[in-house]
Amino acid sequence: MLPKSTMSSSHDMKYDGSSFLIDITSAITKVTGNYSISNAKRRWRFAYVAIYSRRVMLSLAKEIISKRNSHYVSKGTNHCSLVPHDVDKARLSNMVKDKNLEAYSEFGGVEGVADVLGTIPAKGILGSDDDTAARRELFGTNTYVRPPPKIFLHFVLEALNDTTILILLGCAGLSLGFGIKEHGPGEGWYEGGSIFLAVFLVVVVSALSNFRQDRQFDKLSKISNDIKVEVVRNGRPQQISIFDVLVGDVIYLKIGDQIPADGLFLGGHSLQVDESSMTGESDHVEIEPLKAPFLLSGAKVVDGYAQMLVTAVGANTAWGQMMSSISGDNSERTPLQARLDKLTSSIGKIGLAVAFLVLLVLLIRYFTGNTEDENGNKEYKGSKTDINDVCNAVVSIVAAAVTIVVVAIPEGLPLAVTLTLAYSMKRMMADQAMVRKLSACETMGSATVICTDKTGTLTLNQMRVTKFWLGLENVVENFSNAMAPTVLELFHQGVGLNTTGSVYKPSAESEPEISGSPTEKAMLLWAVSDLGMDMDELKQKHKVLHVETFNSEKKRSGVAVRKETNNTVHVHWKGAAEMVLAMCSNYIDSNGTQKSLDEERSKIEKIIQGMAASSLRCIAFAYMEISEGGDYIEKGKPRQVLREDGLTLLGIVGLKDPCRPNVKKAVETCKLAGVDIKMITGDNIFTAKAIATECGILDLNDAGGVVVEGVEFRNYTEEERMEKVDKIRVMARSSPMDKLLMVQCLKKKGHVVAVTGDGTNDAPALKEADIGLSMGIQGTEVAKESSDIVILDDNFNSVATVLRWGRCVYNNIQKFIQFQLTVNVAALVINFIAAVSSGDVPLTTVQLLWVNLIMDTLGALALATERPTKELMQKKPIGRTEPLITKIMWRNLLAQALYQIAVLLVFQFYGKSIFNVSKEVKNTLIFNTFVLCQVFNEFNSRSMEKLNVFEGILKNHLFLGIVGITIVLQVLMVELLRKFADTERLNWEQWGICIGIAAVSWPIAWLTKLTPVPSKLFFTNAKWVKSSLQD
């Protein structure tokens, strides 16, 4: 017989060439040297030597490969030894894009491709600076050529492509031509040139605003596309940006991930991907190592997990080529912008009607000889009038009418929406909320219900194992010594092999680096630190045969593993404690003895309930020994399913996830704002109740607050659901479909619903909701793509902040509408009455364009950039049916408009005699007072209901700056640019009168806000108002 030392060496020794020869020679010598043994024994010994030699040769092959790989690593920093420069990149990338199995075989499968790319499958690429630089140079980066951004000139041409602007330019051209012909080039250019300059200013400011907004959207788009990817480099798992992925990288994929580059399946289980974004096919593709190993960038992982080998990046991938040909478009129209477009159109029609009447009246008055020039002579004398004078007069009349249209059409409304959305998006980004869809900013302000997750949103998502029950025994310390070695080994298998996490230990002395979801990390840390688990050794000694990935419906995951030393196969399940317990018939005690659960089941259920009531997440472990070829259910199907009954309960752990600081305050803030908070969680009902109470969502003294389980909610009839959905505060053990069902019920009842979600299966609910809020840290790429806003820190406080900003956006738009409509109404009425009664338009074309610039652009900037106030969160939600222009807004704007109309019409008809001034000075007084009234009214518009409009004004530097700039420019217009603006200089007394009359706007606003709003206003039934203001 061979010595035991020799036999054991077949398992323990690492062979090189010399030890191989020595072992074989000594074995043969021992077998043949003993000539006295029988033929049967001799044959047995030759057979043993053959088997032994085969094992040695296999071990030798592994040794050679290992040395070769370590040679690659040790040669280290020189890229040339790792990545050969003669790689056929086109053939490699086309193989995956075309899914060419023949080329795949010619490369030698994924192992051959890895060899070509200098990748060690278990360790990835070297990842040194030289290595990554060389790979970038050889294969390119994981970016694609984007269409060039729109230049400033594009926005200028876009602004010029406006009918009223084009008409004004035509009038300016005609006025310029006739003016130069009549008065010469020295003075004849004033009126036409002034209109040109005014139009130029309006166009440039508008184009500049749109240009900056476009740049900001591009910047946000780049941030949203910067996905984090988990790779392994030089044996270390690490997270990198999707843009840093290189050819040769080994990437870990899990459910919900977007595949970041083209590549090949390297290893994994139950992998299914959705390639609909690439191929249009809705059926999921099952990835198999031999028949379908190809992974396309842009596809989504819908089931399983895997490691992939990257073969092409950036523009060399199918996704990159497709995206390079698509031009980005930021011209998304939000619902509010659509409503404002309708409002603008309706007001524009009124403006056109008024302008047409003014045009008609002025033409009639001119051609009937009822107008006089500056010397008091009739302008039109029939055939005696020079044709040039007639053309000049007609052009001036047309320009005045067109300018009324320009002022009447509130073009600043869409601009104000754009500005406030761009401003709020930037601020929300700083407040940990990234807006993916513009409409979500404004819709969030109308939210009446928020359906929120628990884990990571209300809690910190920092799991720790704080309780451990082994059978009926609560193990407090010395976990590994508290159980038999066989039980400890089963726990190692159940935790270390049934996981999507990983453990990396750079050296024996260093702390382990654990990656994965917070739940997986907590259990792996517990197994490594308290149970003494060695992950690498565990994986070497076991082979995973089959995996059932975690399912949000079943809330558990399973794995079948074979121990290499004795070929025993165990099925391990891990998941929600009460669900795993229901699969078990026995439990195991600390000595490894199996006992029946029949009499002890109720005790264990009480243990689970007690842990859950202490806000612990309860995870149970169960196992079963099976034969490798059997004990699967649905064996005839391509995908076998593990046994789910007759299991043995191993133990239960309780994971503590503390509530986030200030989450209770954030919940209270939302409640005070009239927003109902509902917690929808997969945890059991006791944990859910405990957390909801701790966060302030559930008040135990509130008899109306209902707690249900998902299965109960989905089994209600339609009528029962609609009746009870408002009262539900917590839904436990819910599935994604339960969440979707709740969202649909709430929307049917007229609620504006916001939903948080992080998983792939949350996508339907996120899409169905009015506002989908995905999680930036734990959220899958599928969830993020289905959402409208990404909460970057996964924090409910940020959800409350988004609500506050949403209300701020809506409120800022309403402030600006009130401000602008005041100007529209006043300017229209003044010019119309003056034109009809006296044939004189007090506000010239240039002056009205200046007013248009103040209210459209500078006014929008001033009022659209107000920050959220506490008062916003003390009002009820706006909801779906609230009109855009409220009764309070009508009250405010009519009071101011009527005051301005009354004062300026008095100036128009009696100003010359009151102030004893010329017609030119009177018109300048009207223009100056009108502009200053808008400046003072800007302060009034800061709050529609609050009496103190100056609160917090010193913090809004932009508002103060714009008001200051407006006043300075107005002084320049009146005092220096007299020929440009058709004004006359005013003395100090006249300036004081203008300022004094404009300042009366403040006490009028104060008195107006004290006036109660009537239940009905006479004009609210007007058809155009209803059609413009309602959804």
Coordinates of N, CA and C in Angstrom, one line a residue, residues 539-650:
K539 N -15.3 29.4 -1.0 CA -15.6 29.2 -2.4 C -14.7 28.1 -3.1
Q540 N -13.5 28.0 -2.6 CA -12.7 26.9 -3.1 C -13.2 25.5 -2.8
K541 N -13.8 25.4 -1.6 CA -14.3 24.1 -1.2 C -15.7 23.7 -1.7
H542 N -16.4 24.7 -2.3 CA -17.8 24.4 -2.7 C -18.0 24.9 -4.1
K543 N -18.9 24.3 -4.8 CA -19.3 24.7 -6.1 C -20.8 25.0 -6.1
V544 N -21.1 26.2 -6.6 CA -22.5 26.6 -6.7 C -23.2 25.9 -7.9
L545 N -24.2 25.2 -7.7 CA -24.9 24.4 -8.8 C -26.1 25.2 -9.4
H546 N -26.8 25.9 -8.5 CA -28.0 26.5 -9.0 C -28.3 27.7 -8.1
V547 N -28.9 28.8 -8.6 CA -29.2 30.0 -7.8 C -30.6 30.4 -8.1
E548 N -31.4 30.7 -7.0 CA -32.7 31.4 -7.2 C -32.4 32.8 -6.6
T549 N -32.4 33.8 -7.5 CA -32.1 35.1 -7.1 C -33.2 35.7 -6.3
F550 N -32.9 36.7 -5.5 CA -33.9 37.4 -4.6 C -35.0 37.9 -5.4
N551 N -36.2 37.6 -4.9 CA -37.5 38.0 -5.6 C -38.3 38.8 -4.7
S552 N -38.7 40.0 -5.1 CA -39.5 40.9 -4.3 C -40.9 40.3 -4.0
E553 N -41.4 39.3 -4.8 CA -42.6 38.7 -4.5 C -42.4 37.6 -3.4
K554 N -41.4 36.8 -3.6 CA -41.2 35.7 -2.6 C -40.4 36.2 -1.4
K555 N -39.6 37.3 -1.6 CA -38.8 37.9 -0.6 C -37.8 36.9 0.0
R556 N -37.1 36.2 -0.8 CA -36.1 35.2 -0.4 C -35.2 34.9 -1.6
S557 N -34.1 34.3 -1.3 CA -33.2 33.8 -2.3 C -32.6 32.4 -1.9
G558 N -32.3 31.6 -2.9 CA -31.9 30.3 -2.6 C -30.7 29.9 -3.4
V559 N -30.0 28.9 -3.0 CA -28.8 28.4 -3.7 C -28.6 26.9 -3.4
A560 N -28.1 26.2 -4.4 CA -27.8 24.8 -4.2 C -26.2 24.7 -4.4
V561 N -25.5 24.1 -3.4 CA -24.1 24.1 -3.4 C -23.6 22.6 -3.1
R562 N -22.5 22.3 -3.8 CA -21.9 21.0 -3.6 C -20.5 21.1 -2.9
K563 N -20.3 20.4 -1.8 CA -19.0 20.4 -1.1 C -18.1 19.5 -1.9
E564 N -17.0 20.0 -2.3 CA -16.1 19.2 -3.2 C -15.4 18.0 -2.5
T565 N -15.3 18.1 -1.2 CA -14.5 17.0 -0.5 C -15.4 15.7 -0.4
N566 N -16.7 15.9 -0.2 CA -17.5 14.6 0.0 C -18.7 14.6 -1.0
N567 N -18.8 15.6 -1.9 CA -19.9 15.7 -2.9 C -21.3 15.8 -2.3
T568 N -21.4 16.2 -1.0 CA -22.8 16.4 -0.5 C -23.3 17.7 -1.1
V569 N -24.6 17.7 -1.3 CA -25.3 18.9 -1.9 C -26.3 19.5 -0.9
H570 N -26.2 20.8 -0.6 CA -27.2 21.4 0.3 C -27.9 22.5 -0.5
V571 N -29.2 22.6 -0.2 CA -30.0 23.8 -0.7 C -30.1 24.7 0.5
H572 N -29.8 26.0 0.3 CA -29.8 27.0 1.3 C -30.8 28.1 0.9
W573 N -31.7 28.5 1.8 CA -32.6 29.6 1.6 C -32.4 30.7 2.6
K574 N -32.6 31.9 2.2 CA -32.4 33.1 3.1 C -33.4 34.1 2.7
G575 N -34.1 34.7 3.7 CA -35.1 35.7 3.4 C -35.9 36.1 4.6
A576 N -37.1 36.7 4.3 CA -38.0 37.2 5.3 C -38.3 36.1 6.3
A577 N -38.2 36.3 7.6 CA -38.2 35.3 8.6 C -39.5 34.4 8.6
E578 N -40.6 35.1 8.6 CA -41.9 34.3 8.6 C -42.1 33.5 7.4
M579 N -41.6 34.0 6.2 CA -41.8 33.3 5.0 C -40.8 32.0 4.9
V580 N -39.6 32.2 5.4 CA -38.7 31.1 5.4 C -39.2 30.0 6.4
L581 N -39.7 30.5 7.6 CA -40.2 29.6 8.6 C -41.3 28.8 8.1
A582 N -42.2 29.3 7.2 CA -43.3 28.6 6.7 C -42.8 27.5 5.8
M583 N -41.6 27.5 5.3 CA -41.0 26.5 4.4 C -40.4 25.3 5.2
C584 N -40.3 25.5 6.5 CA -39.5 24.6 7.4 C -40.4 23.6 8.1
S585 N -39.9 22.4 8.3 CA -40.6 21.4 9.0 C -39.8 21.1 10.3
N586 N -38.5 21.4 10.3 CA -37.6 21.1 11.5 C -36.8 22.4 11.8
Y587 N -36.2 22.3 13.0 CA -35.1 23.3 13.3 C -33.9 22.6 13.9
I588 N -32.8 23.3 13.9 CA -31.6 22.7 14.4 C -31.1 23.4 15.6
D589 N -30.7 22.7 16.6 CA -30.2 23.4 17.8 C -28.7 23.6 17.8
S590 N -28.1 24.1 18.8 CA -26.7 24.5 18.8 C -25.8 23.2 18.7
N591 N -26.3 22.1 19.1 CA -25.5 20.8 19.0 C -25.6 20.2 17.6
G592 N -26.4 20.7 16.7 CA -26.6 20.1 15.4 C -27.7 19.1 15.3
T593 N -28.5 19.0 16.4 CA -29.6 18.1 16.4 C -30.8 18.6 15.8
Q594 N -31.4 17.9 14.8 CA -32.7 18.4 14.2 C -33.9 18.0 15.1
K595 N -34.7 19.0 15.2 CA -36.0 18.8 16.0 C -37.2 19.2 15.2
S596 N -38.3 18.6 15.5 CA -39.5 19.0 14.8 C -40.0 20.4 15.2
L597 N -40.6 21.1 14.2 CA -41.1 22.4 14.5 C -42.6 22.4 15.0
D598 N -43.2 21.2 14.9 CA -44.7 21.1 15.2 C -45.1 21.9 16.4
E599 N -44.4 21.6 17.5 CA -44.8 22.2 18.8 C -44.1 23.5 19.1
E600 N -43.0 23.8 18.4 CA -42.2 25.0 18.7 C -42.5 26.1 17.7
R601 N -43.2 25.9 16.7 CA -43.4 26.9 15.6 C -44.0 28.2 16.2
S602 N -45.0 28.1 17.1 CA -45.6 29.3 17.7 C -44.6 30.1 18.5
K603 N -43.7 29.4 19.2 CA -42.7 30.1 20.0 C -41.7 30.9 19.1
I604 N -41.3 30.3 18.0 CA -40.4 31.0 17.0 C -41.1 32.1 16.4
E605 N -42.4 32.0 16.1 CA -43.2 33.1 15.5 C -43.2 34.3 16.5
K606 N -43.4 34.0 17.8 CA -43.4 35.0 18.8 C -42.0 35.7 18.9
I607 N -41.0 34.9 18.7 CA -39.6 35.5 18.7 C -39.4 36.5 17.5
I608 N -39.9 36.1 16.4 CA -39.9 36.9 15.2 C -40.7 38.2 15.4
Q609 N -41.9 38.1 16.0 CA -42.7 39.2 16.2 C -42.1 40.2 17.2
G610 N -41.4 39.6 18.3 CA -40.8 40.4 19.3 C -39.6 41.2 18.7
M611 N -38.8 40.5 17.8 CA -37.7 41.2 17.2 C -38.2 42.3 16.2
A612 N -39.3 42.0 15.5 CA -39.8 43.0 14.5 C -40.4 44.2 15.3
A613 N -41.0 44.0 16.4 CA -41.6 45.1 17.2 C -40.5 46.0 17.8
S614 N -39.3 45.5 17.8 CA -38.1 46.3 18.2 C -37.4 47.0 17.0
S615 N -38.2 47.1 15.9 CA -37.7 47.7 14.7 C -36.6 47.0 14.0
L616 N -36.5 45.7 14.2 CA -35.4 44.9 13.6 C -36.0 44.2 12.4
R617 N -35.1 44.1 11.3 CA -35.5 43.4 10.1 C -35.0 41.9 10.4
C618 N -36.0 41.0 10.3 CA -35.7 39.6 10.6 C -35.4 38.8 9.4
I619 N -34.2 38.2 9.4 CA -33.8 37.3 8.3 C -33.6 35.9 8.8
A620 N -34.2 34.9 8.2 CA -34.0 33.5 8.6 C -33.2 32.8 7.6
F621 N -32.5 31.7 8.1 CA -31.7 30.8 7.2 C -32.2 29.4 7.4
A622 N -32.4 28.7 6.3 CA -32.8 27.3 6.3 C -32.1 26.5 5.3
Y623 N -32.0 25.2 5.5 CA -31.2 24.4 4.5 C -31.9 23.0 4.4
M624 N -31.4 22.3 3.4 CA -31.8 20.9 3.2 C -30.7 20.2 2.4
E625 N -30.5 18.9 2.8 CA -29.5 18.1 2.0 C -30.3 17.4 1.0
I626 N -29.7 17.4 -0.3 CA -30.4 16.8 -1.4 C -29.4 16.0 -2.2
S627 N -30.0 15.2 -3.2 CA -29.1 14.5 -4.1 C -28.9 15.5 -5.3
E628 N -27.7 15.4 -5.9 CA -27.4 16.4 -6.9 C -28.3 16.4 -8.1
G629 N -28.7 15.2 -8.5 CA -29.6 15.1 -9.7 C -31.1 15.3 -9.4
G630 N -31.5 15.3 -8.2 CA -32.9 15.4 -7.9 C -33.3 16.4 -6.9
D631 N -34.5 16.3 -6.4 CA -35.0 17.2 -5.4 C -35.1 18.6 -5.9
Y632 N -35.2 18.8 -7.2 CA -35.6 20.1 -7.8 C -37.1 19.9 -8.1
I633 N -37.8 21.0 -8.1 CA -39.2 20.9 -8.6 C -39.1 21.6 -10.0
E634 N -40.1 21.2 -10.9 CA -40.2 21.6 -12.3 C -38.9 21.2 -13.0
K635 N -38.5 19.9 -12.8 CA -37.3 19.4 -13.3 C -37.3 19.4 -14.9
G636 N -38.4 19.3 -15.5 CA -38.5 19.2 -16.9 C -38.2 20.5 -17.6
K637 N -38.3 21.6 -16.9 CA -38.2 22.9 -17.5 C -36.7 23.3 -17.6
P638 N -36.4 24.2 -18.6 CA -35.0 24.6 -18.7 C -34.4 25.2 -17.5
R639 N -35.2 25.9 -16.7 CA -34.7 26.5 -15.5 C -35.3 25.8 -14.3
Q640 N -34.4 25.0 -13.6 CA -34.9 24.3 -12.4 C -35.2 25.2 -11.3
V641 N -36.1 24.8 -10.4 CA -36.5 25.6 -9.2 C -36.2 24.7 -8.0
L642 N -35.5 25.4 -7.0 CA -35.1 24.7 -5.8 C -36.3 24.3 -4.9
R643 N -36.1 23.3 -4.1 CA -37.2 22.8 -3.2 C -37.5 23.9 -2.2
E644 N -38.8 24.1 -1.9 CA -39.2 25.2 -1.0 C -40.0 24.6 0.2
D645 N -39.9 23.4 0.4 CA -40.7 22.8 1.6 C -39.8 21.7 2.3
G646 N -40.2 21.4 3.5 CA -39.4 20.4 4.2 C -38.1 20.8 4.6
L647 N -37.8 22.1 4.8 CA -36.5 22.6 5.1 C -36.2 22.5 6.6
T648 N -35.0 22.7 7.0 CA -34.6 22.8 8.4 C -34.2 24.2 8.7
L649 N -34.8 24.8 9.7 CA -34.5 26.2 10.1 C -33.1 26.2 10.8
L650 N -32.2 27.0 10.3 CA -30.8 27.1 10.9 C -30.8 28.2 12.0

